[in-house]
Short mmCIF file of C-alpha atoms and ligand atoms in Angstrom, two decimals:
data_model
loop_
_atom_site.label_atom_id
_atom_site.label_comp_id
_atom_site.label_asym_id
_atom_site.label_seq_id
_atom_site.Cartn_x
_atom_site.Cartn_y
_atom_site.Cartn_z
CA MET I 1 -26.14 9.55 25.31
CA GLY I 2 -27.03 7.12 22.62
CA GLN I 3 -24.78 6.14 19.97
CA LEU I 4 -28.38 6.93 17.92
CA ASP I 5 -29.70 10.40 20.10
CA GLY I 6 -31.36 12.25 17.46
CA LYS I 7 -31.62 9.29 14.56
CA ARG I 8 -34.92 9.12 13.23
CA VAL I 9 -35.52 4.75 11.77
CA LEU I 10 -37.32 2.87 10.30
CA LEU I 11 -37.83 -0.12 11.06
CA GLY I 12 -39.45 -2.20 7.46
CA VAL I 13 -40.59 -5.44 8.86
CA THR I 14 -41.37 -8.81 6.89
CA GLY I 15 -42.80 -12.03 6.35
CA GLY I 16 -40.36 -15.15 7.33
CA ILE I 17 -39.68 -17.25 10.75
CA ALA I 18 -37.07 -14.30 11.77
CA VAL I 19 -39.81 -11.71 12.99
CA TYR I 20 -38.94 -12.50 16.97
CA LYS I 21 -35.59 -11.53 15.73
CA ALA I 22 -36.89 -7.82 14.86
CA VAL I 23 -38.16 -7.50 18.02
CA GLU I 24 -34.68 -7.74 19.23
CA LEU I 25 -33.44 -5.24 16.50
CA LEU I 26 -35.51 -2.88 17.79
CA ARG I 27 -34.81 -3.19 21.53
CA LEU I 28 -30.96 -2.28 20.51
CA LEU I 29 -31.92 0.75 18.45
CA VAL I 30 -34.08 2.35 21.18
CA LYS I 31 -31.83 1.78 23.74
CA ALA I 32 -29.06 3.57 21.66
CA GLY I 33 -31.64 6.36 21.50
CA ALA I 34 -32.80 5.86 17.99
CA ASP I 35 -36.79 6.85 17.33
CA VAL I 36 -38.49 3.75 15.68
CA HIS I 37 -41.18 4.02 13.92
CA VAL I 38 -42.08 0.07 12.81
CA ALA I 39 -43.65 -0.76 8.85
CA MET I 40 -44.52 -4.10 8.72
CA THR I 41 -46.40 -5.91 5.74
CA PRO I 42 -49.54 -8.07 6.22
CA ALA I 43 -47.38 -11.65 6.66
CA ALA I 44 -45.09 -9.86 9.23
CA THR I 45 -47.74 -9.64 11.28
CA GLU I 46 -48.84 -13.69 10.62
CA PHE I 47 -46.14 -13.56 12.86
CA VAL I 48 -45.20 -11.22 15.17
CA GLN I 49 -48.22 -9.04 16.48
CA PRO I 50 -47.94 -5.42 15.70
CA LEU I 51 -48.29 -4.90 20.01
CA THR I 52 -45.07 -6.25 20.42
CA PHE I 53 -43.90 -3.85 18.05
CA ARG I 54 -46.16 -0.22 19.02
CA GLU I 55 -45.54 -1.32 22.82
CA LEU I 56 -41.17 -0.82 22.33
CA SER I 57 -41.23 1.40 20.28
CA TYR I 58 -43.58 3.59 22.17
CA HIS I 59 -44.93 5.00 18.17
CA PRO I 60 -48.28 2.55 15.84
CA VAL I 61 -46.64 0.89 13.46
CA ALA I 62 -48.13 1.15 9.85
CA VAL I 63 -49.68 -2.42 8.76
CA ASP I 64 -52.33 -0.92 6.20
CA VAL I 65 -51.83 1.51 4.13
CA PHE I 66 -55.00 2.60 3.43
CA GLU I 67 -55.72 3.25 7.12
CA GLU I 68 -57.03 6.39 9.00
CA PRO I 69 -53.94 8.64 9.64
CA ARG I 70 -52.99 9.49 12.81
CA GLU I 71 -51.54 13.20 12.34
CA TRP I 72 -52.23 14.54 8.51
CA LYS I 73 -49.52 13.17 6.33
CA MET I 74 -49.24 10.24 4.44
CA GLN I 75 -48.23 6.87 6.63
CA HIS I 76 -45.48 6.19 3.81
CA ILE I 77 -43.80 9.73 3.60
CA HIS I 78 -44.23 10.57 6.80
CA LEU I 79 -42.56 7.13 6.99
CA ALA I 80 -40.13 8.19 4.10
CA GLU I 81 -38.75 11.29 6.47
CA CYS I 82 -36.00 9.70 7.99
CA ASP I 83 -31.90 9.77 8.99
CA LEU I 84 -32.22 5.33 7.84
CA VAL I 85 -34.53 2.99 6.80
CA VAL I 86 -33.78 -1.09 7.75
CA ILE I 87 -35.24 -3.90 6.07
CA ALA I 88 -35.04 -6.98 8.86
CA PRO I 89 -35.69 -9.91 8.28
CA ALA I 90 -36.46 -8.51 4.13
CA THR I 91 -37.50 -12.19 2.48
CA ALA I 92 -36.84 -12.58 -0.94
CA ASN I 93 -40.19 -11.24 -2.27
CA THR I 94 -39.88 -8.17 -0.42
CA LEU I 95 -36.14 -7.84 -2.24
CA ALA I 96 -37.39 -8.59 -5.68
CA LYS I 97 -39.99 -5.52 -4.97
CA LEU I 98 -37.30 -3.25 -4.63
CA ALA I 99 -35.54 -4.11 -6.78
CA VAL I 100 -37.51 -2.77 -10.18
CA GLY I 101 -39.58 -0.36 -7.54
CA ILE I 102 -42.88 -2.30 -6.60
CA ALA I 103 -44.50 -0.33 -3.80
CA ASP I 104 -47.58 -2.18 -2.86
CA ASN I 105 -47.85 -2.28 1.31
CA SER I 106 -46.50 -0.12 3.86
CA VAL I 107 -42.34 -1.56 3.98
CA THR I 108 -42.58 -0.88 0.06
CA THR I 109 -44.45 2.01 -0.62
CA THR I 110 -41.98 4.00 2.41
CA VAL I 111 -38.92 2.54 0.83
CA LEU I 112 -39.91 3.90 -2.47
CA ALA I 113 -40.21 7.12 -1.34
CA THR I 114 -37.66 7.36 1.56
CA GLN I 115 -33.65 9.32 0.14
CA ALA I 116 -32.68 7.37 3.40
CA PRO I 117 -29.70 4.95 3.54
CA ILE I 118 -31.19 1.78 2.61
CA VAL I 119 -29.76 -1.39 4.56
CA VAL I 120 -31.76 -4.92 4.07
CA ALA I 121 -31.58 -8.59 6.12
CA PRO I 122 -32.13 -10.96 3.73
CA ALA I 123 -33.95 -13.98 5.46
CA MET I 124 -34.98 -17.25 4.07
CA ASN I 125 -34.82 -20.13 2.77
CA SER I 126 -30.79 -21.67 1.18
CA GLY I 127 -32.48 -22.67 -1.84
CA MET I 128 -34.63 -19.23 -2.56
CA TRP I 129 -30.61 -17.64 -1.51
CA GLU I 130 -28.98 -18.87 -4.08
CA ASN I 131 -31.57 -19.09 -6.31
CA PRO I 132 -29.99 -16.10 -9.58
CA ILE I 133 -33.10 -13.94 -9.24
CA THR I 134 -32.53 -13.36 -5.90
CA GLN I 135 -28.53 -13.06 -6.52
CA GLU I 136 -29.51 -10.57 -9.21
CA ASN I 137 -32.27 -8.91 -7.18
CA ILE I 138 -29.05 -8.74 -4.87
CA ALA I 139 -27.37 -7.65 -7.02
CA ARG I 140 -29.09 -4.30 -8.77
CA LEU I 141 -29.94 -3.20 -4.84
CA ARG I 142 -25.60 -2.64 -3.66
CA GLN I 143 -25.65 -1.23 -7.19
CA ARG I 144 -27.80 1.72 -6.05
CA GLY I 145 -25.84 1.78 -3.33
CA TYR I 146 -28.69 -0.95 -0.14
CA HIS I 147 -26.04 -1.86 2.44
CA VAL I 148 -26.67 -5.67 2.31
CA VAL I 149 -26.17 -6.69 5.80
CA GLY I 150 -25.69 -11.25 5.70
CA PRO I 151 -27.08 -13.48 5.70
CA ASP I 152 -25.47 -16.16 7.61
CA SER I 153 -25.15 -20.21 7.08
CA GLY I 154 -26.60 -22.12 9.72
CA PHE I 155 -29.86 -23.61 10.75
CA LEU I 156 -32.15 -22.94 9.11
CA ALA I 157 -36.07 -23.01 10.14
CA CYS I 158 -36.81 -25.42 7.01
CA ARG I 159 -34.57 -27.91 8.83
CA THR I 160 -31.84 -28.03 6.56
CA SER I 161 -28.17 -25.87 6.50
CA GLY I 162 -27.22 -23.55 4.54
CA ALA I 163 -27.11 -19.46 3.41
CA GLY I 164 -30.12 -17.65 4.43
CA ARG I 165 -30.33 -17.58 7.59
CA MET I 166 -30.79 -13.47 9.04
CA SER I 167 -28.05 -11.84 10.48
CA SER I 168 -27.67 -11.55 14.21
CA PRO I 169 -29.77 -8.66 16.17
CA GLU I 170 -26.23 -6.84 17.22
CA ASP I 171 -25.08 -7.20 13.85
CA ILE I 172 -28.00 -5.61 12.13
CA PHE I 173 -27.83 -2.83 14.60
CA ALA I 174 -24.13 -2.64 14.50
CA ALA I 175 -24.00 -1.83 10.66
CA VAL I 176 -27.02 0.49 11.66
CA VAL I 177 -24.52 2.52 13.45
CA GLU I 178 -21.29 1.96 10.88
CA VAL I 179 -23.77 4.09 8.36
CA LEU I 180 -25.88 6.31 10.39
CA THR I 181 -22.84 7.69 12.30
CA ARG I 182 -20.43 7.91 8.64
CA GLN I 183 -23.37 9.89 7.02
CA GLN I 184 -21.36 13.04 5.05
CA ASP I 185 -18.31 12.35 6.74
CA TRP I 186 -17.09 13.47 3.03
CA GLN I 187 -19.02 17.14 2.41
CA GLY I 188 -16.32 19.15 0.80
CA LEU I 189 -13.86 16.68 -0.31
CA GLN I 190 -13.31 15.72 -4.44
CA LEU I 191 -12.60 12.05 -4.99
CA LEU I 192 -11.58 10.86 -8.34
CA VAL I 193 -12.49 7.12 -8.87
CA THR I 194 -11.60 4.86 -11.66
CA ALA I 195 -13.33 1.85 -12.35
CA GLY I 196 -14.22 -1.03 -15.56
CA PRO I 197 -11.11 -2.93 -18.22
CA THR I 198 -10.33 -0.78 -20.76
CA ARG I 199 -10.86 -1.67 -24.19
CA GLU I 200 -8.17 -1.59 -27.43
CA HIS I 201 -9.46 -1.66 -30.95
CA VAL I 202 -8.45 -3.92 -33.24
CA ASP I 203 -10.75 -2.66 -36.07
CA PRO I 204 -14.02 -1.59 -35.64
CA VAL I 205 -15.83 -4.75 -34.97
CA ARG I 206 -13.21 -6.00 -32.65
CA TYR I 207 -10.75 -4.92 -29.02
CA ILE I 208 -8.91 -6.15 -26.91
CA GLY I 209 -10.32 -6.18 -23.05
CA ASN I 210 -10.71 -7.73 -19.84
CA ARG I 211 -12.41 -9.86 -17.19
CA SER I 212 -12.92 -6.50 -15.26
CA SER I 213 -16.70 -5.74 -14.35
CA GLY I 214 -16.39 -2.37 -12.62
CA LYS I 215 -18.26 -3.32 -9.69
CA MET I 216 -15.50 -2.15 -7.20
CA GLY I 217 -15.16 1.51 -8.28
CA TYR I 218 -18.80 1.99 -9.39
CA ALA I 219 -19.33 0.77 -5.34
CA ILE I 220 -16.96 3.45 -4.16
CA ALA I 221 -17.41 6.04 -6.17
CA ALA I 222 -21.41 4.90 -5.08
CA ALA I 223 -19.78 5.29 -1.00
CA ALA I 224 -18.79 8.26 -1.11
CA ALA I 225 -20.67 9.73 -2.50
CA ARG I 226 -23.68 9.70 -1.07
CA ARG I 227 -20.92 10.72 2.05
CA GLY I 228 -21.01 13.70 0.76
CA ALA I 229 -18.53 14.04 -1.00
CA ASP I 230 -18.17 14.99 -5.03
CA VAL I 231 -17.00 12.41 -6.95
CA THR I 232 -16.20 11.82 -10.90
CA LEU I 233 -15.87 8.42 -11.72
CA VAL I 234 -13.96 7.86 -15.13
CA SER I 235 -15.82 4.81 -16.21
CA GLY I 236 -14.47 2.12 -18.87
CA PRO I 237 -17.21 -0.27 -20.33
CA THR I 238 -19.52 -1.40 -18.33
CA ALA I 239 -23.27 -3.17 -17.60
CA LEU I 240 -23.66 -1.64 -14.96
CA THR I 241 -25.67 1.50 -13.11
CA PRO I 242 -24.00 4.32 -13.22
CA PRO I 243 -24.15 5.05 -8.90
CA SER I 244 -26.92 8.59 -8.38
CA GLY I 245 -24.83 11.82 -7.32
CA VAL I 246 -21.26 11.20 -9.01
CA ARG I 247 -20.06 12.78 -12.61
CA LEU I 248 -19.27 10.02 -15.06
CA VAL I 249 -17.24 10.23 -17.88
CA LYS I 250 -16.91 6.96 -19.53
CA VAL I 251 -13.98 6.23 -21.51
CA TRP I 252 -12.89 3.18 -23.75
CA THR I 253 -9.45 3.02 -24.02
CA THR I 254 -6.55 3.52 -21.94
CA GLN I 255 -5.57 6.34 -23.91
CA GLU I 256 -8.66 8.52 -23.25
CA MET I 257 -8.98 7.14 -19.35
CA ARG I 258 -4.85 8.53 -19.10
CA ASP I 259 -7.10 11.99 -20.21
CA ALA I 260 -9.63 11.55 -18.69
CA CYS I 261 -7.71 11.48 -14.95
CA VAL I 262 -5.18 13.87 -15.87
CA LYS I 263 -7.35 16.38 -16.82
CA VAL I 264 -9.91 15.90 -12.82
CA PHE I 265 -6.26 14.97 -11.08
CA PRO I 266 -5.16 18.07 -10.23
CA LYS I 267 -8.42 19.53 -8.11
CA VAL I 268 -9.04 16.25 -6.41
CA ASP I 269 -8.56 15.46 -2.49
CA ALA I 270 -7.69 11.90 -3.08
CA CYS I 271 -8.03 9.44 -6.00
CA ILE I 272 -9.20 5.68 -6.00
CA LYS I 273 -7.31 3.17 -9.20
CA ALA I 274 -10.22 -0.16 -9.19
CA ALA I 275 -9.39 -0.02 -12.99
CA ALA I 276 -7.71 -2.41 -15.39
CA PRO I 277 -6.15 -0.56 -17.51
CA ALA I 278 -4.93 -2.91 -20.78
CA ASP I 279 -1.46 -2.54 -20.54
CA PHE I 280 -0.97 -2.78 -24.19
CA ARG I 281 -3.08 -1.34 -27.79
CA VAL I 282 -3.00 -2.72 -31.08
CA ALA I 283 0.07 -0.95 -32.69
CA GLU I 284 -1.92 -0.33 -35.31
CA PRO I 285 -5.21 -0.73 -35.77
CA SER I 286 -7.08 -1.80 -39.00
CA ASP I 287 -9.55 1.05 -40.20
CA GLN I 288 -11.71 -1.80 -42.18
CA LYS I 289 -13.08 -4.71 -40.63
CA VAL I 290 -9.75 -7.94 -41.00
CA LYS I 291 -11.41 -10.35 -43.10
CA LYS I 292 -9.93 -14.34 -41.89
CA GLU I 293 -9.56 -14.99 -45.77
CA ALA I 294 -6.30 -14.46 -47.40
CA GLN I 295 -4.60 -14.99 -44.26
CA ALA I 296 -2.98 -18.27 -42.68
CA GLU I 297 -2.48 -16.37 -38.80
CA LEU I 298 -2.96 -13.44 -37.23
CA VAL I 299 -0.23 -11.13 -35.48
CA LEU I 300 -1.41 -8.56 -33.81
CA ARG I 301 2.08 -6.38 -32.60
CA LEU I 302 0.84 -4.88 -29.25
CA VAL I 303 2.93 -1.43 -27.66
CA PRO I 304 2.38 0.06 -23.96
CA ASN I 305 0.15 2.34 -22.82
CA PRO I 306 1.08 4.25 -20.34
CA ASP I 307 0.63 3.81 -16.85
CA ILE I 308 -1.77 6.27 -15.43
CA LEU I 309 -1.27 5.84 -11.39
CA ALA I 310 2.39 6.36 -12.02
CA GLU I 311 2.17 9.10 -13.78
CA LEU I 312 -0.65 10.20 -11.35
CA GLY I 313 1.81 9.55 -9.20
CA GLU I 314 4.64 12.02 -10.21
CA MET I 315 2.16 14.34 -10.85
CA LYS I 316 0.98 14.25 -7.47
CA GLN I 317 1.12 17.51 -4.62
CA LYS I 318 -1.24 16.93 -1.49
CA GLN I 319 -3.80 13.83 -3.43
CA VAL I 320 -4.19 10.98 -1.63
CA LEU I 321 -2.77 7.85 -4.21
CA VAL I 322 -5.05 4.39 -3.99
CA GLY I 323 -3.70 1.89 -6.72
CA PHE I 324 -5.06 -1.50 -6.77
CA ALA I 325 -3.17 -4.74 -7.12
CA ALA I 326 -4.54 -7.17 -8.75
CA GLU I 327 -1.74 -10.58 -8.09
CA SER I 328 -2.19 -14.01 -8.60
CA GLN I 329 1.29 -14.29 -6.96
CA ASP I 330 3.91 -13.52 -3.61
CA LEU I 331 1.27 -11.22 -3.21
CA ILE I 332 2.93 -8.92 -0.45
CA LYS I 333 6.20 -8.98 -2.27
CA ASN I 334 5.15 -7.96 -5.96
CA ALA I 335 2.25 -5.10 -4.33
CA GLN I 336 4.70 -3.28 -2.46
CA GLU I 337 7.25 -3.08 -5.75
CA LYS I 338 4.10 -1.60 -7.63
CA MET I 339 3.12 0.21 -4.52
CA ARG I 340 6.88 2.25 -4.41
CA ARG I 341 7.25 2.50 -7.86
CA LYS I 342 3.35 4.33 -8.18
CA ARG I 343 4.08 6.19 -5.40
CA CYS I 344 1.04 5.49 -3.90
CA ASP I 345 -0.70 6.01 -0.33
CA LEU I 346 -2.38 3.24 -0.06
CA LEU I 347 -2.31 -0.17 -1.58
CA VAL I 348 -4.95 -2.69 -1.95
CA ALA I 349 -3.52 -6.16 -3.51
CA ASN I 350 -6.05 -9.15 -4.27
CA ASP I 351 -4.99 -12.39 -4.38
CA ILE I 352 -7.32 -13.34 -7.71
CA THR I 353 -6.96 -16.64 -7.01
CA MET I 354 -8.77 -16.89 -4.10
CA PRO I 355 -12.98 -17.39 -3.85
CA GLY I 356 -14.87 -14.72 -3.47
CA ALA I 357 -12.15 -12.45 -4.48
CA GLY I 358 -10.86 -10.00 -7.75
CA PHE I 359 -13.00 -10.22 -10.79
CA ASP I 360 -16.77 -10.35 -11.20
CA VAL I 361 -17.87 -11.20 -8.10
CA ASP I 362 -19.11 -8.75 -5.35
CA THR I 363 -17.06 -9.61 -2.47
CA ASN I 364 -14.12 -8.97 -2.77
CA LYS I 365 -10.80 -10.56 -0.02
CA VAL I 366 -8.10 -8.15 0.68
CA LYS I 367 -4.91 -6.94 1.99
CA LEU I 368 -3.97 -2.82 2.36
CA LEU I 369 -0.63 -2.08 1.74
CA TYR I 370 0.96 1.34 3.12
CA PRO I 371 4.53 2.76 2.07
CA ASN I 372 5.83 2.09 5.59
CA ASN I 373 5.14 -1.67 5.73
CA GLN I 374 2.56 -2.00 7.60
CA VAL I 375 -0.14 -4.57 6.22
CA GLU I 376 -3.55 -4.61 7.53
CA ASP I 377 -5.95 -8.50 6.76
CA VAL I 378 -9.52 -7.06 5.46
CA GLU I 379 -11.42 -10.60 6.36
CA LEU I 380 -13.53 -10.84 3.17
CA MET I 381 -16.63 -8.53 3.03
CA ASP I 382 -18.83 -7.52 0.11
CA LYS I 383 -18.19 -4.94 -2.32
CA SER I 384 -20.23 -1.81 -1.30
CA ARG I 385 -18.61 -2.37 2.89
CA LEU I 386 -15.52 -2.80 1.88
CA ALA I 387 -15.97 0.26 -0.34
CA ASP I 388 -16.75 2.19 2.78
CA LEU I 389 -13.82 0.88 4.63
CA LEU I 390 -11.49 1.90 2.12
CA LEU I 391 -12.90 5.21 2.51
CA ASP I 392 -12.24 5.71 6.15
CA ARG I 393 -9.09 4.16 5.89
CA VAL I 394 -8.81 7.63 2.88
CA LEU I 395 -10.25 10.19 4.72
CA LEU I 396 -7.46 9.32 7.99
CA LEU I 397 -5.18 9.78 5.23
CA ILE I 398 -6.72 12.83 3.96
CA LYS I 399 -6.85 14.37 7.14
CA ALA I 400 -3.41 13.48 8.03
CA ARG I 401 -1.82 15.50 5.21
N1 CTP Y 1 -3.13 0.79 -13.82
C1 CTP Y 1 -2.88 2.25 -14.55
N2 CTP Y 1 -2.84 2.26 -15.60
C2 CTP Y 1 -2.19 1.26 -16.81
C3 CTP Y 1 -2.19 -0.42 -16.29
C4 CTP Y 1 -2.13 -0.27 -14.85
O1 CTP Y 1 -3.29 3.12 -13.68
N3 CTP Y 1 -1.87 1.77 -17.42
C5 CTP Y 1 -3.39 1.23 -12.55
C6 CTP Y 1 -4.26 0.16 -12.26
O2 CTP Y 1 -5.12 1.23 -12.20
C7 CTP Y 1 -4.29 -0.42 -10.51
C8 CTP Y 1 -2.50 -0.21 -10.59
O3 CTP Y 1 -2.36 0.29 -11.50
O4 CTP Y 1 -4.13 0.67 -9.73
C9 CTP Y 1 -2.44 -1.46 -10.59
O5 CTP Y 1 -2.71 -2.56 -11.43
P1 CTP Y 1 -1.90 -4.01 -12.28
O6 CTP Y 1 -3.14 -4.82 -13.50
O7 CTP Y 1 -2.15 -4.80 -10.70
O8 CTP Y 1 -0.61 -3.49 -12.50
P2 CTP Y 1 0.75 -3.20 -13.79
O9 CTP Y 1 0.99 -1.91 -13.25
O10 CTP Y 1 -0.21 -3.54 -14.61
O11 CTP Y 1 0.93 -4.52 -13.23
P3 CTP Y 1 1.01 -5.96 -13.57
O12 CTP Y 1 -0.05 -5.83 -14.74
O13 CTP Y 1 2.96 -5.90 -14.33
O14 CTP Y 1 1.02 -6.92 -12.36
#
């Protein structure tokens, strides 16, 4: 039996030098038992003939959106009915189109029509990859739940070195298997996720806040919803698009976040507290805008906010409780102490001084701490992949209850 028996995969191939590696990816998918249909952009066919993909997939290759269909079904709708779409290579141009919903060829029309999970393997010159426009597009696709594999760094076709080389067919294949085999394993389970910062009023126009972007919590909520969980996302103010299929509760202050969590917590199987609630609030926020005249200095008195995680730790019955710890020194020692104090079953610790970890970046580098002092070192990865890894661990804990 192949790993992908019975799975229908659409391979979208767009125009870049890495098209030849998509042939190998197709071979791996077919060998694993998948029924693979291929759609190519006209530019992709300039690099490798559709014939190669047709022979290896045993299906006609979709290139021309207007061609006479072999079966009476509109081409893009027919192709969109699959278990997974993988686009390899995904050019900067295609990623930009996907980010805004342009549908002008057989690959982009199919992606716009599909309900299936989507894996993209970007491939381009490092200047194009590092361009803020491409980075914004990638961030937007990630927020929508796309799985992004790579790109790797190394020697590029343009004879320079840098980031932009498409990941190996083996790595892309592994990501496809991971996404397909995880599907719906959270079905029937309820999850509470918190995300983002909170804001504490100083006066009607000012607040005290922090640098949390909410990206980690949103990635967890999106991944859990994709895997079939019933998700409540309690979120402080963020600039992110809410993931589809989750119940969003918007809050502003730590007290509001606490109230929303305490209400939902008794019903859930697990709670992941990725938010960064403010530990203190202003004791006497002003009803009127504070004026700078008539005061040489402004002193704000702060009083402690409730510690939501600690309170949920007290309330805990059968729920699996996961905390985060952002530390800048003595990571393990501080995090272990936090885990015990807040009665967590798993603690995600990150050293916010490390490059690629912590606030407002798309990647994270964490250690997972368990109550028996076990520490799991997780490699640097993008937040959506980390979200899935965390959900794997939490699911094991739920099943072990
Ligand atoms: N947390 C919480 N309520 C708060 C503060 C934090 O629920 N008022 C949660 C966070 O969501 C996170 C965990 O506690 O899951 C740890 O947050 P962190 O800011 O690292 O810890 P603190 O307890 O605030 O400790 P310190 O700031 O002293 O490191």
